[in-house]
Each structure stands twice: as C-alpha cells, then as structure tokens.
C-alpha positions as a Python dict, from the first residue, in 0.01 Angstrom:
ca = {
    (1, 'M'): (0, 0, 0),
    (2, 'S'): (-112, -183, 325),
    (3, 'L'): (169, -357, 510),
    (4, 'A'): (147, -653, 759),
    (5, 'L'): (455, -717, 1023),
    (6, 'I'): (463, -1075, 1087),
    (7, 'A'): (597, -1037, 1421),
    (8, 'G'): (796, -1240, 1681),
    (9, 'Q'): (958, -1105, 2022),
    (10, 'G'): (1239, -846, 2095),
    (11, 'A'): (1271, -485, 2043),
    (12, 'L'): (1254, -468, 1651),
    (13, 'P'): (877, -494, 1620),
    (14, 'A'): (749, -220, 1812),
    (15, 'R'): (1011, -17, 1623),
    (16, 'L'): (876, -79, 1318),
    (17, 'I'): (538, -5, 1449),
    (18, 'A'): (663, 341, 1564),
    (19, 'A'): (821, 388, 1238),
    (20, 'C'): (488, 313, 1038),
    (21, 'G'): (295, 525, 1259),
    (22, 'A'): (528, 824, 1220),
    (23, 'A'): (512, 816, 843),
    (24, 'G'): (144, 783, 835),
    (25, 'R'): (173, 413, 676),
    (26, 'P'): (-121, 146, 750),
    (27, 'V'): (31, -161, 940),
    (28, 'T'): (-151, -518, 1047),
    (29, 'V'): (39, -640, 1315),
    (30, 'C'): (9, -998, 1343),
    (31, 'G'): (184, -1170, 1618),
    (32, 'V'): (294, -1512, 1657),
    (33, 'R'): (144, -1678, 1994),
    (34, 'G'): (374, -1734, 2244),
    (35, 'Y'): (653, -1487, 2134),
    (36, 'D'): (409, -1171, 2115),
    (37, 'G'): (445, -1022, 2461),
    (38, 'D'): (666, -752, 2357),
    (39, 'L'): (426, -624, 2109),
    (40, 'P'): (235, -247, 2166),
    (41, 'V'): (-50, -412, 1971),
    (42, 'N'): (-108, -731, 1784),
    (43, 'D'): (-418, -752, 1554),
    (44, 'K'): (-396, -1070, 1413),
    (45, 'P'): (-264, -1331, 1674),
    (46, 'F'): (-150, -1646, 1505),
    (47, 'R'): (-12, -2006, 1538),
    (48, 'L'): (198, -2151, 1236),
    (49, 'E'): (-75, -2415, 1225),
    (50, 'T'): (-309, -2115, 1143),
    (51, 'I'): (-78, -1944, 876),
    (52, 'G'): (-239, -2045, 571),
    (53, 'T'): (-577, -1879, 719),
    (54, 'L'): (-364, -1568, 795),
    (55, 'I'): (-239, -1552, 456),
    (56, 'A'): (-619, -1547, 292),
    (57, 'D'): (-722, -1327, 549),
    (58, 'L'): (-474, -1046, 466),
    (59, 'K'): (-515, -1113, 136),
    (60, 'T'): (-909, -1052, 121),
    (61, 'E'): (-794, -710, 353),
    (62, 'G'): (-605, -588, 71),
    (63, 'V'): (-252, -620, 230),
    (64, 'R'): (-9, -670, -9),
    (65, 'E'): (331, -601, 162),
    (66, 'V'): (468, -820, 418),
    (67, 'C'): (766, -745, 663),
    (68, 'F'): (928, -1070, 902),
    (69, 'C'): (1079, -894, 1188),
    (70, 'G'): (1121, -1043, 1594),
    (71, 'A'): (1283, -1348, 1685),
    (72, 'V'): (1083, -1692, 1698),
    (73, 'Q'): (1240, -2021, 1822),
    (74, 'R'): (1141, -2325, 1582),
    (75, 'P'): (826, -2414, 1741),
    (76, 'E'): (670, -2824, 1711),
    (77, 'I'): (380, -2837, 1508),
    (78, 'D'): (78, -2994, 1642),
    (79, 'P'): (-109, -3203, 1371),
    (80, 'A'): (-433, -3124, 1558),
    (81, 'A'): (-421, -2747, 1533),
    (82, 'V'): (-377, -2723, 1158),
    (83, 'D'): (-646, -2572, 967),
    (84, 'A'): (-809, -2658, 618),
    (85, 'A'): (-625, -2344, 467),
    (86, 'T'): (-261, -2457, 606),
    (87, 'R'): (-313, -2827, 541),
    (88, 'P'): (-149, -2809, 224),
    (89, 'I'): (151, -2613, 276),
    (90, 'L'): (208, -2814, 594),
    (91, 'E'): (438, -3048, 409),
    (92, 'R'): (700, -2784, 319),
    (93, 'L'): (677, -2615, 643),
    (94, 'A'): (732, -2935, 857),
    (95, 'G'): (992, -3000, 614),
    (96, 'A'): (1150, -2688, 644),
    (97, 'L'): (1133, -2658, 1077),
    (98, 'T'): (1262, -2986, 1153),
    (99, 'A'): (1538, -3071, 849),
    (100, 'A'): (1641, -2730, 721),
    (101, 'G'): (1894, -2496, 857),
    (102, 'D'): (1776, -2151, 962),
    (103, 'D'): (1836, -1978, 602),
    (104, 'A'): (1662, -2303, 439),
    (105, 'A'): (1387, -2211, 647),
    (106, 'L'): (1311, -1901, 609),
    (107, 'R'): (1357, -1904, 238),
    (108, 'I'): (1049, -2166, 237),
    (109, 'L'): (838, -1944, 421),
    (110, 'L'): (958, -1654, 199),
    (111, 'S'): (850, -1838, -95),
    (112, 'V'): (479, -1941, 78),
    (113, 'F'): (406, -1551, 81),
    (114, 'E'): (534, -1466, -256),
    (115, 'E'): (369, -1754, -430),
    (116, 'A'): (34, -1617, -258),
    (117, 'G'): (148, -1267, -401),
    (118, 'F'): (297, -1063, -133),
    (119, 'L'): (576, -861, -183),
    (120, 'V'): (846, -922, 124),
    (121, 'Q'): (1019, -625, 236),
    (122, 'G'): (1324, -605, 491),
    (123, 'A'): (1305, -401, 815),
    (124, 'H'): (1539, -208, 704),
    (125, 'E'): (1352, -85, 420),
    (126, 'I'): (1067, 37, 642),
    (127, 'A'): (1294, 201, 854),
    (128, 'P'): (1608, 288, 680),
    (129, 'D'): (1787, 430, 1004),
    (130, 'L'): (1799, 118, 1133),
    (131, 'L'): (2126, 80, 955),
    (132, 'P'): (2401, 309, 1110),
    (133, 'Q'): (2650, 510, 911),
    (134, 'E'): (3009, 339, 865),
    (135, 'G'): (3234, 498, 1138),
    (136, 'V'): (3304, 491, 1492),
    (137, 'P'): (3033, 668, 1697),
    (138, 'S'): (3138, 582, 2058),
    (139, 'R'): (3458, 804, 2228),
    (140, 'R'): (3686, 503, 2241),
    (141, 'K'): (3830, 414, 1927),
    (142, 'P'): (3934, 18, 1796),
    (143, 'S'): (4308, -39, 1752),
    (144, 'D'): (4532, -184, 1471),
    (145, 'A'): (4474, -508, 1668),
    (146, 'H'): (4127, -492, 1716),
    (147, 'G'): (4112, -424, 1328),
    (148, 'A'): (4306, -789, 1302),
    (149, 'D'): (4049, -954, 1528),
    (150, 'A'): (3762, -798, 1299),
    (151, 'G'): (3902, -927, 956),
    (152, 'R'): (3918, -1295, 1148),
    (153, 'G'): (3547, -1254, 1255),
    (154, 'V'): (3473, -1183, 851),
    (155, 'Q'): (3650, -1519, 789),
    (156, 'V'): (3455, -1715, 1064),
    (157, 'V'): (3109, -1566, 998),
    (158, 'A'): (3152, -1680, 612),
    (159, 'A'): (3257, -2044, 743),
    (160, 'M'): (2970, -2031, 938),
    (161, 'A'): (2728, -1979, 692),
    (162, 'A'): (2857, -2253, 496),
    (163, 'A'): (2710, -2487, 792),
    (164, 'D'): (2408, -2245, 806),
    (165, 'L'): (2464, -2137, 1169),
    (166, 'G'): (2485, -1845, 1337),
    (167, 'Q'): (2596, -1455, 1227),
    (168, 'A'): (2822, -1365, 1543),
    (169, 'C'): (3162, -1479, 1686),
    (170, 'V'): (3397, -1349, 1950),
    (171, 'I'): (3711, -1304, 1873),
    (172, 'R'): (4039, -1208, 2060),
    (173, 'A'): (4439, -1202, 1959),
    (174, 'R'): (4240, -1330, 1600),
    (175, 'Q'): (4132, -1651, 1826),
    (176, 'V'): (3800, -1801, 1789),
    (177, 'I'): (3641, -1773, 2143),
    (178, 'A'): (3300, -1832, 2090),
    (179, 'V'): (3076, -1855, 1825),
    (180, 'E'): (2664, -1822, 1791),
    (181, 'A'): (2471, -2099, 1720),
    (182, 'L'): (2101, -2169, 1759),
    (183, 'P'): (2010, -2009, 2071),
    (184, 'G'): (2162, -1691, 1973),
    (185, 'T'): (2382, -1440, 2031),
    (186, 'D'): (2255, -1367, 2396),
    (187, 'W'): (2322, -1722, 2498),
    (188, 'M'): (2644, -1722, 2357),
    (189, 'M'): (2737, -1411, 2577),
    (190, 'R'): (2610, -1560, 2862),
    (191, 'S'): (2779, -1861, 2849),
    (192, 'L'): (3124, -1681, 2862),
    (193, 'V'): (3014, -1532, 3213),
    (194, 'D'): (3039, -1849, 3352),
    (195, 'V'): (3371, -1888, 3234),
    (196, 'P'): (3646, -1876, 3555),
    (197, 'T'): (3822, -1532, 3560),
    (198, 'G'): (4186, -1517, 3619),
    (199, 'L'): (4274, -1775, 3369),
    (200, 'P'): (4553, -1743, 3072),
    (201, 'G'): (4489, -1724, 2717),
    (202, 'P'): (4153, -1647, 2547),
    (203, 'F'): (3926, -1660, 2825),
    (204, 'S'): (4143, -1283, 2985),
    (205, 'S'): (4004, -962, 2879),
    (206, 'G'): (3995, -791, 2530),
    (207, 'G'): (3863, -891, 2178),
    (208, 'I'): (3579, -793, 1996),
    (209, 'L'): (3216, -923, 1949),
    (210, 'Y'): (3189, -950, 1559),
    (211, 'K'): (2855, -958, 1391),
    (212, 'A'): (2711, -973, 1021),
    (213, 'P'): (2513, -1107, 812),
    (214, 'K'): (2599, -1457, 632),
    (215, 'P'): (2750, -1393, 311),
    (216, 'G'): (2453, -1450, 43),
    (217, 'Q'): (2183, -1394, 316),
    (218, 'D'): (1825, -1296, 177),
    (219, 'R'): (1848, -956, 358),
    (220, 'R'): (1478, -919, 385),
    (221, 'V'): (1477, -1131, 682),
    (222, 'D'): (1696, -1224, 959),
    (223, 'L'): (1900, -926, 894),
    (224, 'P'): (2123, -944, 1248),
    (225, 'A'): (2049, -635, 1486),
    (226, 'I'): (2231, -514, 1853),
    (227, 'G'): (2113, -256, 2101),
    (228, 'P'): (2240, -107, 2438),
    (229, 'E'): (2222, -471, 2581),
    (230, 'T'): (2435, -606, 2349),
    (231, 'I'): (2697, -360, 2442),
    (232, 'K'): (2638, -479, 2844),
    (233, 'A'): (2679, -789, 2714),
    (234, 'A'): (3004, -727, 2582),
    (235, 'S'): (3137, -539, 2867),
    (236, 'A'): (3025, -831, 3131),
    (237, 'V'): (3249, -1063, 2965),
    (238, 'G'): (3552, -789, 2933),
    (239, 'L'): (3528, -723, 2543),
    (240, 'D'): (3687, -409, 2411),
    (241, 'G'): (3435, -318, 2152),
    (242, 'V'): (3161, -436, 1935),
    (243, 'V'): (3237, -467, 1511),
    (244, 'I'): (2928, -468, 1317),
    (245, 'E'): (2909, -489, 914),
    (246, 'A'): (2795, -184, 740),
    (247, 'D'): (2483, -211, 574),
    (248, 'G'): (2436, -567, 752),
    (249, 'V'): (2323, -500, 1107),
    (250, 'M'): (2072, -333, 1205),
    (251, 'V'): (2098, -95, 1557),
    (252, 'L'): (1815, -56, 1732),
    (253, 'D'): (1852, 242, 1910),
    (254, 'L'): (2183, 389, 1806),
    (255, 'P'): (2208, 712, 2035),
    (256, 'A'): (2124, 489, 2355),
    (257, 'T'): (2372, 195, 2209),
    (258, 'V'): (2659, 437, 2195),
    (259, 'A'): (2596, 599, 2518),
    (260, 'V'): (2623, 233, 2691),
    (261, 'A'): (2940, 188, 2470),
    (262, 'D'): (3071, 520, 2638),
    (263, 'A'): (2954, 441, 2984),
    (264, 'E'): (3140, 116, 2966),
    (265, 'G'): (3445, 245, 2776),
    (266, 'L'): (3383, 33, 2513),
    (267, 'F'): (3355, 117, 2137),
    (268, 'L'): (3117, 69, 1852),
    (269, 'W'): (3285, 32, 1522),
    (270, 'V'): (3031, -21, 1194),
    (271, 'R'): (3284, -123, 956),
    (272, 'R'): (3317, -174, 575),
    (273, 'A'): (3446, -555, 494),
    (274, 'A'): (3684, -561, 237),
    (275, 'P'): (3601, -825, -43),
    (276, 'R'): (3751, -1169, 40),
    (277, 'E'): (3921, -1025, 363),
    (278, 'E'): (4208, -1253, 458),
}
C-alpha cells in the first residue's frame, strides 16, 4: 500500500524516507513549502492553502496511507492563495490554527485526511527502531535523586497537557526550572543558557531534561523526539542527564545519541512511567 509523508523540517522525515527505502516501500514525499529544506527529496511540495488539491492528487495516485512527520510552525493562511479544492475545508483549518491548541489542531488535520479515506500511521510504526528499549544505554547511570526528578517530570507534563502545552521540562531537586511551550524544546534549552552562572538555587548545575508524550495524546502524530543535539543542549546548561518515557519518545539516532551522552558525561534513561506517579 502506497504511503505519503506529510513532511516538515528536522531529521525525522529523512529517517523515514531511508526506512521506506530499506524496506522497499513506495513513498511519496509531500514537503510543506518553507519547511522542506532538510528533505533529501520533495515529490509534491505544497502549501496549507492547497492541501485540498494535495489530498485529491494523492487519492487519484492510489496513495492510501499518510504519515505526518517533521516540525512545522503554525503558518498564517493567505486567503488569496487558497485553491478551489481547499476552500471547503478552509474554515476548519483556519479555526484550528488560530484558536485551538496544538493537539486540537492536529486532531482536526488528521480528521480531514481520515474523512478522505486515508489511514494515518505514526512514524514509529514505519520505523519501529525509533523507540528504544527501556533502560539506561549510557555509561553514566541515574541516581535515586534523578528518579525523584523524573517522577516530578511526569507530574509536570501531565499538568502541561491540561493546558495543551509542550512535552518537556527541566527539573532539578524536584523543582521546575523550565517548561516547553510553543517555541519547542530547543528554545526552552537555549533560554537557560542565558541565565547567569554561579547563582544559588535552581540555576546551579544538576537536574534532568524530562520528555514524554502528553497523557491521552494521539501517538500517530507529534510524538516527541530527541537526538544527539538534545544531549549537547542538556550538557550546555549543566544538566546531569536526559530522561524519556519508554515507548513514548523517539530517538532519531540512538548510537550517536548515546555516544554524545558518554562523551559529555551525561546519562540517557529510557524510563517506564508508573501509573499515577506521585
């Protein structure tokens, strides 16, 4: 069954293109204009204002499965660029992009494709090795204190889900140092680099980056991911390690990510979250 990747920026789309190639699976890459610079190929570049035409073309070509992958910031819709095939769904899309939170917007976008007869697949279903096994693959191991910080991280991400915010936070000594919002994890980590060094309390070294999907999130889209650059960012702000939820966070290049963790002296912990963790 033919697959289309609805692709944005970052390393994930290229990783899925390679996985499809290795499996001999036909794939059509549909890159969002303005966010397609990282794509090795872009068979059908499109804008949000022409997504109706894209859907019609994919159906005509026999594509039956789609996968959303890569980052795309919410664009402003240009009414003059909307084509006839997109106009009937414009109101739903416009409302999702201007009023709804991230999860709500993604659900509406998914429903548009599902109503057109497509099966939506998650990136981890195409490349299952993106989800690493539970455990600590790095040389450094977490302490009991890090376990307490991870438990606090579970609580924080759950609270963030209620406001439809991000999927990551920085915790030190069970104190919340930073939380992810719309600009993303990289922005959150960069914001900590500017904090003056040598201060007492939460801005001294130590702590963890905790990342997990939101409770109840549709895991076919927007599943969080990390990679070597995430470890480098954690090291730059003096964290001890990165904790991700098992089966809930993708690692784009596990060997390279572990190698960076070992070189920087950080741990990587793929942790199983206990139900209703306190």
